Each structure stands twice: as structure tokens, then as C-alpha cells.
């Protein structure tokens, strides 16, 4: 079972691949799209297109483009878009987000929980800058240290201390790079717990329901490993902030 399939199964009951509740997603989108009856949105690392499909729902003047390396996730995004009646307003590209280019800029660019595709926050901001229209907005989600990480936290994340900073330093870096936060959301402990229990639980439940599948053992092992790394490692240490940014 490859990493992409594991991720799809793990997000079966939490399609937003970040510790964000549905209400938080709705508020972030409302702020990001406020005052604009029409426009073009781009999601870099869109997965099954959940952000974009929610953005298009009830906003007939908006069009969207999603980019992801997971072909199966894009197929599901297209199927959902068809069911929702918005498939003609969304384009989906099976492509490395770093390689995506466009002839026309976008009014909203999203990269929430996918900055690893660009090797970090600042490279993500640089990529988004090239794709954003003047006056456009960027919705970007990134991890930060709630408190000094333990070695168990670093081991569980496969990270080093320098991979993230605290919230103040992370925000200062965004400002220094020429962006102004016009809104933001820090994920709560409840959102984190819901996300992590759902991630491990969805994967474990699939393994229980498909004991004869060749991938069942790998799925159960991944679920158990992830749960342990979270509970015994980074729980309460790794935070997540979603910024709504505009260029200076």
C-alpha cells in the first residue's frame, strides 16, 4: 500500500487534510472570498478537492483549479464535482505543485497542510506570489511549535527543531517576506484531537473491515504507529495556523 492510498483511507472521515473543523473551514473561506462575486481559485496540493468544492458551492461566479500528485484523489474530486454540478467550473491537474504554471493569475491561492510540497513555508509563499493576481489573497496553513518540542515529538514527526518556529516567529517571517495577515485561525486542541483520532481511526477501521486485503496489515501498522507518535510525541507541542494573507 503506497503513501497516497494510506492518506486517502486515513482522511475518509476528515477530508480536510489539516486539523480544522468544518466551521473553521467555512469561516476561512468566507473571509477569503468576501466581497468577490466572481474569481479564480487555485489549490496547490488539493487532494480530493475539498477546499475548492466547498468554495464553489453557492458561488456560481467562481472557477477553480486543483493540482495534486494523487491521480485517484483527483478522480474522486472530479466525481464529487460532477455530483455537485460544478464540474464545468473546476480544472484538475495531475502534476507536482512545484511545476504548475498558469497564463492567468488567481484571485485566491490555497495551500493548507501541503507546504511540504515546496519544502516549507517561505518557498510556498514564493511560489504563490508568482500565481496570485494583484490584490489577491493567499490561504496557507503551516505547523508551529506550541512549546519546545521533546525528542519524542521530533522523532514522531520525523522532524528537527528548525523545521518549525513558534507562532510569533512564524508570523514575523511571513511579514518580513512581504505579506500581511488579514485573518488567521490557530487550530484548537479539540480540532487536533478530532483530526488525529479520525486519521488513525479511519485507517484502523478499514483494516478491520478488510482483513483479507493485502494492504490490511500495513494499514493497521500505519494507524497504530501514527497514533503512538501523536499521543506519546507531538500532542500539545505541534500547533497549526492558517493565515489569510495579502501581499504588501
PDB file of C-alpha atoms in Angstrom:
ATOM      1  CA  UNK A   1       0.000   0.000   0.000  1.00  0.00           C
ATOM      2  CA  UNK A   2       1.565   3.288  -1.071  1.00  0.00           C
ATOM      3  CA  UNK A   3       1.589   6.534   0.882  1.00  0.00           C
ATOM      4  CA  UNK A   4      -1.100   8.147  -1.252  1.00  0.00           C
ATOM      5  CA  UNK A   5      -3.542   5.290  -0.687  1.00  0.00           C
ATOM      6  CA  UNK A   6      -2.852   5.349   3.050  1.00  0.00           C
ATOM      7  CA  UNK A   7      -3.583   9.065   3.118  1.00  0.00           C
ATOM      8  CA  UNK A   8      -6.855   8.666   1.203  1.00  0.00           C
ATOM      9  CA  UNK A   9      -8.046   5.992   3.638  1.00  0.00           C
ATOM     10  CA  UNK A  10      -6.921   7.996   6.672  1.00  0.00           C
ATOM     11  CA  UNK A  11      -8.892  11.050   5.511  1.00  0.00           C
ATOM     12  CA  UNK A  12     -12.081   9.148   4.673  1.00  0.00           C
ATOM     13  CA  UNK A  13     -13.979  10.787   7.555  1.00  0.00           C
ATOM     14  CA  UNK A  14     -11.962  14.018   7.710  1.00  0.00           C
ATOM     15  CA  UNK A  15     -11.479  15.137   4.093  1.00  0.00           C
ATOM     16  CA  UNK A  16      -9.762  18.361   5.102  1.00  0.00           C
ATOM     17  CA  UNK A  17      -6.160  17.214   5.463  1.00  0.00           C
ATOM     18  CA  UNK A  18      -5.409  19.504   8.379  1.00  0.00           C
ATOM     19  CA  UNK A  19      -6.630  19.956  11.977  1.00  0.00           C
ATOM     20  CA  UNK A  20      -9.552  22.191  11.048  1.00  0.00           C
ATOM     21  CA  UNK A  21     -13.217  21.716  11.913  1.00  0.00           C
ATOM     22  CA  UNK A  22     -15.898  22.291   9.289  1.00  0.00           C
ATOM     23  CA  UNK A  23     -16.893  25.564  10.950  1.00  0.00           C
ATOM     24  CA  UNK A  24     -13.326  26.828  10.806  1.00  0.00           C
ATOM     25  CA  UNK A  25     -13.049  25.902   7.129  1.00  0.00           C
ATOM     26  CA  UNK A  26     -16.290  27.748   6.387  1.00  0.00           C
ATOM     27  CA  UNK A  27     -15.134  30.895   8.204  1.00  0.00           C
ATOM     28  CA  UNK A  28     -11.766  30.877   6.457  1.00  0.00           C
ATOM     29  CA  UNK A  29     -13.395  30.509   3.051  1.00  0.00           C
ATOM     30  CA  UNK A  30     -15.963  33.206   3.814  1.00  0.00           C
ATOM     31  CA  UNK A  31     -13.175  35.618   4.689  1.00  0.00           C
ATOM     32  CA  UNK A  32     -11.016  34.579   1.751  1.00  0.00           C
ATOM     33  CA  UNK A  33     -13.845  35.046  -0.773  1.00  0.00           C
ATOM     34  CA  UNK A  34     -15.533  38.028   0.874  1.00  0.00           C
ATOM     35  CA  UNK A  35     -16.620  40.847  -1.393  1.00  0.00           C
ATOM     36  CA  UNK A  36     -15.925  38.952  -4.613  1.00  0.00           C
ATOM     37  CA  UNK A  37     -18.860  37.608  -6.604  1.00  0.00           C
ATOM     38  CA  UNK A  38     -16.547  36.040  -9.149  1.00  0.00           C
ATOM     39  CA  UNK A  39     -12.937  34.989  -9.416  1.00  0.00           C
ATOM     40  CA  UNK A  40     -10.460  32.167  -9.895  1.00  0.00           C
ATOM     41  CA  UNK A  41      -9.139  29.966  -7.077  1.00  0.00           C
ATOM     42  CA  UNK A  42      -6.141  27.624  -7.116  1.00  0.00           C
ATOM     43  CA  UNK A  43      -5.357  24.874  -4.603  1.00  0.00           C
ATOM     44  CA  UNK A  44      -1.759  23.629  -4.615  1.00  0.00           C
ATOM     45  CA  UNK A  45      -1.949  20.108  -3.205  1.00  0.00           C
ATOM     46  CA  UNK A  46      -5.719  19.864  -3.468  1.00  0.00           C
ATOM     47  CA  UNK A  47      -6.166  16.140  -2.710  1.00  0.00           C
ATOM     48  CA  UNK A  48      -9.823  15.317  -3.330  1.00  0.00           C
ATOM     49  CA  UNK A  49     -10.598  18.989  -3.900  1.00  0.00           C
ATOM     50  CA  UNK A  50     -12.495  19.546  -0.672  1.00  0.00           C
ATOM     51  CA  UNK A  51     -11.490  23.197  -0.211  1.00  0.00           C
ATOM     52  CA  UNK A  52     -12.266  24.087  -3.807  1.00  0.00           C
ATOM     53  CA  UNK A  53     -15.581  22.244  -3.942  1.00  0.00           C
ATOM     54  CA  UNK A  54     -16.735  23.993  -0.789  1.00  0.00           C
ATOM     55  CA  UNK A  55     -15.613  27.308  -2.245  1.00  0.00           C
ATOM     56  CA  UNK A  56     -17.582  26.741  -5.455  1.00  0.00           C
ATOM     57  CA  UNK A  57     -20.769  25.650  -3.678  1.00  0.00           C
ATOM     58  CA  UNK A  58     -23.189  28.553  -3.725  1.00  0.00           C
ATOM     59  CA  UNK A  59     -20.728  30.809  -5.579  1.00  0.00           C
ATOM     60  CA  UNK A  60     -21.629  30.432  -9.288  1.00  0.00           C
ATOM     61  CA  UNK A  61     -19.266  33.213 -10.360  1.00  0.00           C
ATOM     62  CA  UNK A  62     -16.157  31.391  -9.160  1.00  0.00           C
ATOM     63  CA  UNK A  63     -13.982  28.940 -11.061  1.00  0.00           C
ATOM     64  CA  UNK A  64     -11.240  26.756  -9.619  1.00  0.00           C
ATOM     65  CA  UNK A  65      -8.116  24.787 -10.426  1.00  0.00           C
ATOM     66  CA  UNK A  66      -6.651  21.993  -8.315  1.00  0.00           C
ATOM     67  CA  UNK A  67      -3.185  20.454  -8.548  1.00  0.00           C
ATOM     68  CA  UNK A  68      -2.092  17.202  -6.931  1.00  0.00           C
ATOM     69  CA  UNK A  69       0.151  14.180  -7.474  1.00  0.00           C
ATOM     70  CA  UNK A  70      -2.510  11.664  -6.386  1.00  0.00           C
ATOM     71  CA  UNK A  71      -4.382  10.611  -9.520  1.00  0.00           C
ATOM     72  CA  UNK A  72      -7.001   8.640  -7.565  1.00  0.00           C
ATOM     73  CA  UNK A  73      -7.742  11.637  -5.338  1.00  0.00           C
ATOM     74  CA  UNK A  74      -8.241  13.801  -8.416  1.00  0.00           C
ATOM     75  CA  UNK A  75     -10.623  11.211  -9.875  1.00  0.00           C
ATOM     76  CA  UNK A  76     -12.684  11.366  -6.708  1.00  0.00           C
ATOM     77  CA  UNK A  77     -12.613  15.166  -6.819  1.00  0.00           C
ATOM     78  CA  UNK A  78     -13.961  15.081 -10.361  1.00  0.00           C
ATOM     79  CA  UNK A  79     -16.698  12.623  -9.380  1.00  0.00           C
ATOM     80  CA  UNK A  80     -17.759  14.799  -6.454  1.00  0.00           C
ATOM     81  CA  UNK A  81     -17.705  17.907  -8.631  1.00  0.00           C
ATOM     82  CA  UNK A  82     -19.966  16.135 -11.113  1.00  0.00           C
ATOM     83  CA  UNK A  83     -22.388  15.141  -8.372  1.00  0.00           C
ATOM     84  CA  UNK A  84     -22.460  18.735  -7.097  1.00  0.00           C
ATOM     85  CA  UNK A  85     -22.987  20.157 -10.570  1.00  0.00           C
ATOM     86  CA  UNK A  86     -19.780  22.226 -10.575  1.00  0.00           C
ATOM     87  CA  UNK A  87     -17.531  20.043 -12.743  1.00  0.00           C
ATOM     88  CA  UNK A  88     -17.530  22.589 -15.576  1.00  0.00           C
ATOM     89  CA  UNK A  89     -16.102  25.185 -13.211  1.00  0.00           C
ATOM     90  CA  UNK A  90     -13.136  23.195 -11.940  1.00  0.00           C
ATOM     91  CA  UNK A  91      -9.979  22.030 -13.647  1.00  0.00           C
ATOM     92  CA  UNK A  92      -7.839  19.303 -12.086  1.00  0.00           C
ATOM     93  CA  UNK A  93      -4.194  18.700 -12.910  1.00  0.00           C
ATOM     94  CA  UNK A  94      -2.171  15.586 -12.107  1.00  0.00           C
ATOM     95  CA  UNK A  95       1.096  17.418 -11.547  1.00  0.00           C
ATOM     96  CA  UNK A  96       3.764  18.286  -8.995  1.00  0.00           C
ATOM     97  CA  UNK A  97       2.617  21.589  -7.478  1.00  0.00           C
ATOM     98  CA  UNK A  98       6.130  22.995  -7.958  1.00  0.00           C
ATOM     99  CA  UNK A  99       5.785  22.550 -11.715  1.00  0.00           C
ATOM    100  CA  UNK A 100       2.386  24.204 -12.112  1.00  0.00           C
ATOM    101  CA  UNK A 101       2.206  27.387 -14.183  1.00  0.00           C
ATOM    102  CA  UNK A 102      -0.738  29.416 -15.446  1.00  0.00           C
ATOM    103  CA  UNK A 103      -1.302  32.028 -18.136  1.00  0.00           C
ATOM    104  CA  UNK A 104      -3.674  33.990 -15.921  1.00  0.00           C
ATOM    105  CA  UNK A 105      -3.183  34.773 -12.226  1.00  0.00           C
ATOM    106  CA  UNK A 106      -5.581  33.699  -9.498  1.00  0.00           C
ATOM    107  CA  UNK A 107      -7.660  35.754  -7.101  1.00  0.00           C
ATOM    108  CA  UNK A 108      -7.221  33.170  -4.347  1.00  0.00           C
ATOM    109  CA  UNK A 109      -4.428  30.648  -3.873  1.00  0.00           C
ATOM    110  CA  UNK A 110      -4.683  27.914  -1.243  1.00  0.00           C
ATOM    111  CA  UNK A 111      -2.026  25.661   0.240  1.00  0.00           C
ATOM    112  CA  UNK A 112      -3.256  24.358   3.581  1.00  0.00           C
ATOM    113  CA  UNK A 113      -1.306  21.495   5.094  1.00  0.00           C
ATOM    114  CA  UNK A 114       0.710  20.994   1.907  1.00  0.00           C
ATOM    115  CA  UNK A 115       3.665  23.360   2.290  1.00  0.00           C
ATOM    116  CA  UNK A 116       5.901  20.274   2.385  1.00  0.00           C
ATOM    117  CA  UNK A 117       5.364  20.109  -1.374  1.00  0.00           C
ATOM    118  CA  UNK A 118       7.531  23.224  -1.626  1.00  0.00           C
ATOM    119  CA  UNK A 119       9.925  22.297   1.202  1.00  0.00           C
ATOM    120  CA  UNK A 120       8.493  24.746   3.696  1.00  0.00           C
ATOM    121  CA  UNK A 121       6.520  27.901   4.306  1.00  0.00           C
ATOM    122  CA  UNK A 122       8.762  30.527   2.695  1.00  0.00           C
ATOM    123  CA  UNK A 123       9.199  28.597  -0.579  1.00  0.00           C
ATOM    124  CA  UNK A 124       5.416  28.161  -0.617  1.00  0.00           C
ATOM    125  CA  UNK A 125       4.950  31.910  -0.273  1.00  0.00           C
ATOM    126  CA  UNK A 126       7.389  32.478  -3.128  1.00  0.00           C
ATOM    127  CA  UNK A 127       5.502  30.057  -5.379  1.00  0.00           C
ATOM    128  CA  UNK A 128       2.148  31.597  -4.512  1.00  0.00           C
ATOM    129  CA  UNK A 129       3.432  35.099  -5.220  1.00  0.00           C
ATOM    130  CA  UNK A 130       4.038  34.152  -8.851  1.00  0.00           C
ATOM    131  CA  UNK A 131       0.483  32.850  -9.257  1.00  0.00           C
ATOM    132  CA  UNK A 132      -1.503  35.493  -7.407  1.00  0.00           C
ATOM    133  CA  UNK A 133      -3.255  38.421  -9.065  1.00  0.00           C
ATOM    134  CA  UNK A 134      -2.706  41.949  -7.708  1.00  0.00           C
ATOM    135  CA  UNK A 135      -4.939  42.346  -4.681  1.00  0.00           C
ATOM    136  CA  UNK A 136      -5.407  38.579  -4.458  1.00  0.00           C
ATOM    137  CA  UNK A 137      -5.361  36.524  -1.277  1.00  0.00           C
ATOM    138  CA  UNK A 138      -3.405  33.513  -0.109  1.00  0.00           C
ATOM    139  CA  UNK A 139      -4.787  30.962   2.344  1.00  0.00           C
ATOM    140  CA  UNK A 140      -1.873  28.966   3.729  1.00  0.00           C
ATOM    141  CA  UNK A 141      -1.696  26.554   6.659  1.00  0.00           C
ATOM    142  CA  UNK A 142       1.527  25.713   8.475  1.00  0.00           C
ATOM    143  CA  UNK A 143       2.732  23.997  11.622  1.00  0.00           C
ATOM    144  CA  UNK A 144       4.425  25.786  14.502  1.00  0.00           C
ATOM    145  CA  UNK A 145       5.758  24.851  17.931  1.00  0.00           C
ATOM    146  CA  UNK A 146       3.223  25.427  20.687  1.00  0.00           C
ATOM    147  CA  UNK A 147       6.085  24.786  23.100  1.00  0.00           C
ATOM    148  CA  UNK A 148       9.629  23.492  22.935  1.00  0.00           C
ATOM    149  CA  UNK A 149       9.450  20.069  21.285  1.00  0.00           C
ATOM    150  CA  UNK A 150      10.705  16.982  23.053  1.00  0.00           C
ATOM    151  CA  UNK A 151      12.874  14.431  21.312  1.00  0.00           C
ATOM    152  CA  UNK A 152       9.844  12.130  21.251  1.00  0.00           C
ATOM    153  CA  UNK A 153       7.891  14.803  19.388  1.00  0.00           C
ATOM    154  CA  UNK A 154      10.663  15.281  16.856  1.00  0.00           C
ATOM    155  CA  UNK A 155      11.020  11.537  16.377  1.00  0.00           C
ATOM    156  CA  UNK A 156       7.279  11.091  15.923  1.00  0.00           C
ATOM    157  CA  UNK A 157       7.153  13.796  13.260  1.00  0.00           C
ATOM    158  CA  UNK A 158      10.400  12.812  11.611  1.00  0.00           C
ATOM    159  CA  UNK A 159      11.413  16.431  12.119  1.00  0.00           C
ATOM    160  CA  UNK A 160      14.184  18.599  13.506  1.00  0.00           C
ATOM    161  CA  UNK A 161      13.728  21.597  15.768  1.00  0.00           C
ATOM    162  CA  UNK A 162      14.418  24.017  12.909  1.00  0.00           C
ATOM    163  CA  UNK A 163      11.582  22.691  10.756  1.00  0.00           C
ATOM    164  CA  UNK A 164       9.166  24.959  12.625  1.00  0.00           C
ATOM    165  CA  UNK A 165       9.278  28.041  14.831  1.00  0.00           C
ATOM    166  CA  UNK A 166       6.899  29.395  17.452  1.00  0.00           C
ATOM    167  CA  UNK A 167       3.791  31.288  16.332  1.00  0.00           C
ATOM    168  CA  UNK A 168       5.270  34.750  16.814  1.00  0.00           C
ATOM    169  CA  UNK A 169       8.420  33.931  14.871  1.00  0.00           C
ATOM    170  CA  UNK A 170       6.440  32.209  12.127  1.00  0.00           C
ATOM    171  CA  UNK A 171       4.257  35.304  11.760  1.00  0.00           C
ATOM    172  CA  UNK A 172       7.297  37.603  11.780  1.00  0.00           C
ATOM    173  CA  UNK A 173       8.790  35.577   8.919  1.00  0.00           C
ATOM    174  CA  UNK A 174       5.586  35.969   6.910  1.00  0.00           C
ATOM    175  CA  UNK A 175       5.615  39.724   7.490  1.00  0.00           C
ATOM    176  CA  UNK A 176       9.293  40.016   6.612  1.00  0.00           C
ATOM    177  CA  UNK A 177       8.596  38.214   3.334  1.00  0.00           C
ATOM    178  CA  UNK A 178       6.221  40.947   2.244  1.00  0.00           C
ATOM    179  CA  UNK A 179       2.850  39.564   3.312  1.00  0.00           C
ATOM    180  CA  UNK A 180       0.202  40.969   5.658  1.00  0.00           C
ATOM    181  CA  UNK A 181      -2.058  38.636   7.634  1.00  0.00           C
ATOM    182  CA  UNK A 182      -5.620  39.927   7.276  1.00  0.00           C
ATOM    183  CA  UNK A 183      -7.122  36.961   9.153  1.00  0.00           C
ATOM    184  CA  UNK A 184      -5.979  33.760  10.749  1.00  0.00           C
ATOM    185  CA  UNK A 185      -7.004  30.727  12.735  1.00  0.00           C
ATOM    186  CA  UNK A 186      -4.995  28.695  15.241  1.00  0.00           C
ATOM    187  CA  UNK A 187      -6.305  25.153  15.444  1.00  0.00           C
ATOM    188  CA  UNK A 188      -7.626  24.217  18.867  1.00  0.00           C
ATOM    189  CA  UNK A 189      -6.731  21.158  20.918  1.00  0.00           C
ATOM    190  CA  UNK A 190     -10.183  19.792  20.109  1.00  0.00           C
ATOM    191  CA  UNK A 191      -9.579  20.200  16.363  1.00  0.00           C
ATOM    192  CA  UNK A 192      -6.202  18.480  16.674  1.00  0.00           C
ATOM    193  CA  UNK A 193      -7.627  15.553  18.653  1.00  0.00           C
ATOM    194  CA  UNK A 194     -10.519  15.111  16.254  1.00  0.00           C
ATOM    195  CA  UNK A 195      -8.157  15.136  13.283  1.00  0.00           C
ATOM    196  CA  UNK A 196      -5.639  12.695  14.746  1.00  0.00           C
ATOM    197  CA  UNK A 197      -8.189  10.247  16.147  1.00  0.00           C
ATOM    198  CA  UNK A 198     -10.004  10.354  12.810  1.00  0.00           C
ATOM    199  CA  UNK A 199      -6.757   9.810  10.851  1.00  0.00           C
ATOM    200  CA  UNK A 200      -5.679   6.751  12.818  1.00  0.00           C
ATOM    201  CA  UNK A 201      -9.213   5.510  13.408  1.00  0.00           C
ATOM    202  CA  UNK A 202     -10.303   5.602   9.766  1.00  0.00           C
ATOM    203  CA  UNK A 203      -7.232   3.663   8.723  1.00  0.00           C
ATOM    204  CA  UNK A 204      -7.586   1.106  11.509  1.00  0.00           C
ATOM    205  CA  UNK A 205     -11.284   0.633  10.810  1.00  0.00           C
ATOM    206  CA  UNK A 206     -10.593  -0.008   7.140  1.00  0.00           C
ATOM    207  CA  UNK A 207      -8.056  -2.663   8.133  1.00  0.00           C
ATOM    208  CA  UNK A 208     -10.600  -4.293  10.460  1.00  0.00           C
ATOM    209  CA  UNK A 209     -13.240  -4.290   7.718  1.00  0.00           C
ATOM    210  CA  UNK A 210     -10.873  -5.698   5.064  1.00  0.00           C
ATOM    211  CA  UNK A 211      -8.848  -8.365   6.884  1.00  0.00           C
ATOM    212  CA  UNK A 212      -8.154 -10.301   3.688  1.00  0.00           C
ATOM    213  CA  UNK A 213      -6.891  -7.321   1.731  1.00  0.00           C
ATOM    214  CA  UNK A 214      -3.135  -7.438   1.036  1.00  0.00           C
ATOM    215  CA  UNK A 215      -2.836  -3.935   2.459  1.00  0.00           C
ATOM    216  CA  UNK A 216      -4.674  -4.581   5.724  1.00  0.00           C
ATOM    217  CA  UNK A 217      -1.588  -5.314   7.813  1.00  0.00           C
ATOM    218  CA  UNK A 218       0.253  -2.270   6.506  1.00  0.00           C
ATOM    219  CA  UNK A 219      -2.785  -0.065   7.126  1.00  0.00           C
ATOM    220  CA  UNK A 220      -3.181  -1.268  10.718  1.00  0.00           C
ATOM    221  CA  UNK A 221       0.524  -0.838  11.400  1.00  0.00           C
ATOM    222  CA  UNK A 222       0.454   2.695   9.986  1.00  0.00           C
ATOM    223  CA  UNK A 223      -2.579   3.583  12.112  1.00  0.00           C
ATOM    224  CA  UNK A 224      -1.041   2.214  15.310  1.00  0.00           C
ATOM    225  CA  UNK A 225       2.298   3.880  14.615  1.00  0.00           C
ATOM    226  CA  UNK A 226       0.703   7.244  13.858  1.00  0.00           C
ATOM    227  CA  UNK A 227      -1.467   7.142  16.974  1.00  0.00           C
ATOM    228  CA  UNK A 228       1.511   6.343  19.185  1.00  0.00           C
ATOM    229  CA  UNK A 229       3.694   9.038  17.604  1.00  0.00           C
ATOM    230  CA  UNK A 230       0.964  11.586  18.246  1.00  0.00           C
ATOM    231  CA  UNK A 231      -0.054  10.585  21.777  1.00  0.00           C
ATOM    232  CA  UNK A 232       3.449   9.848  23.041  1.00  0.00           C
ATOM    233  CA  UNK A 233       5.155  12.514  20.987  1.00  0.00           C
ATOM    234  CA  UNK A 234       3.881  15.737  19.479  1.00  0.00           C
ATOM    235  CA  UNK A 235       0.411  16.115  21.041  1.00  0.00           C
ATOM    236  CA  UNK A 236       0.263  19.577  22.600  1.00  0.00           C
ATOM    237  CA  UNK A 237       3.621  20.547  21.102  1.00  0.00           C
ATOM    238  CA  UNK A 238       2.870  20.970  17.411  1.00  0.00           C
ATOM    239  CA  UNK A 239       0.370  23.677  16.567  1.00  0.00           C
ATOM    240  CA  UNK A 240      -1.224  24.640  13.271  1.00  0.00           C
ATOM    241  CA  UNK A 241      -2.020  28.119  11.989  1.00  0.00           C
ATOM    242  CA  UNK A 242      -3.954  29.030   8.872  1.00  0.00           C
ATOM    243  CA  UNK A 243      -3.217  32.532   7.611  1.00  0.00           C
ATOM    244  CA  UNK A 244      -5.202  34.610   5.161  1.00  0.00           C
ATOM    245  CA  UNK A 245      -2.543  36.801   3.564  1.00  0.00           C
ATOM    246  CA  UNK A 246      -2.300  39.697   1.164  1.00  0.00           C
ATOM    247  CA  UNK A 247       0.839  40.973  -0.493  1.00  0.00           C
ATOM    248  CA  UNK A 248       2.239  44.306   0.645  1.00  0.00           C
TER     249      UNK A 248
END
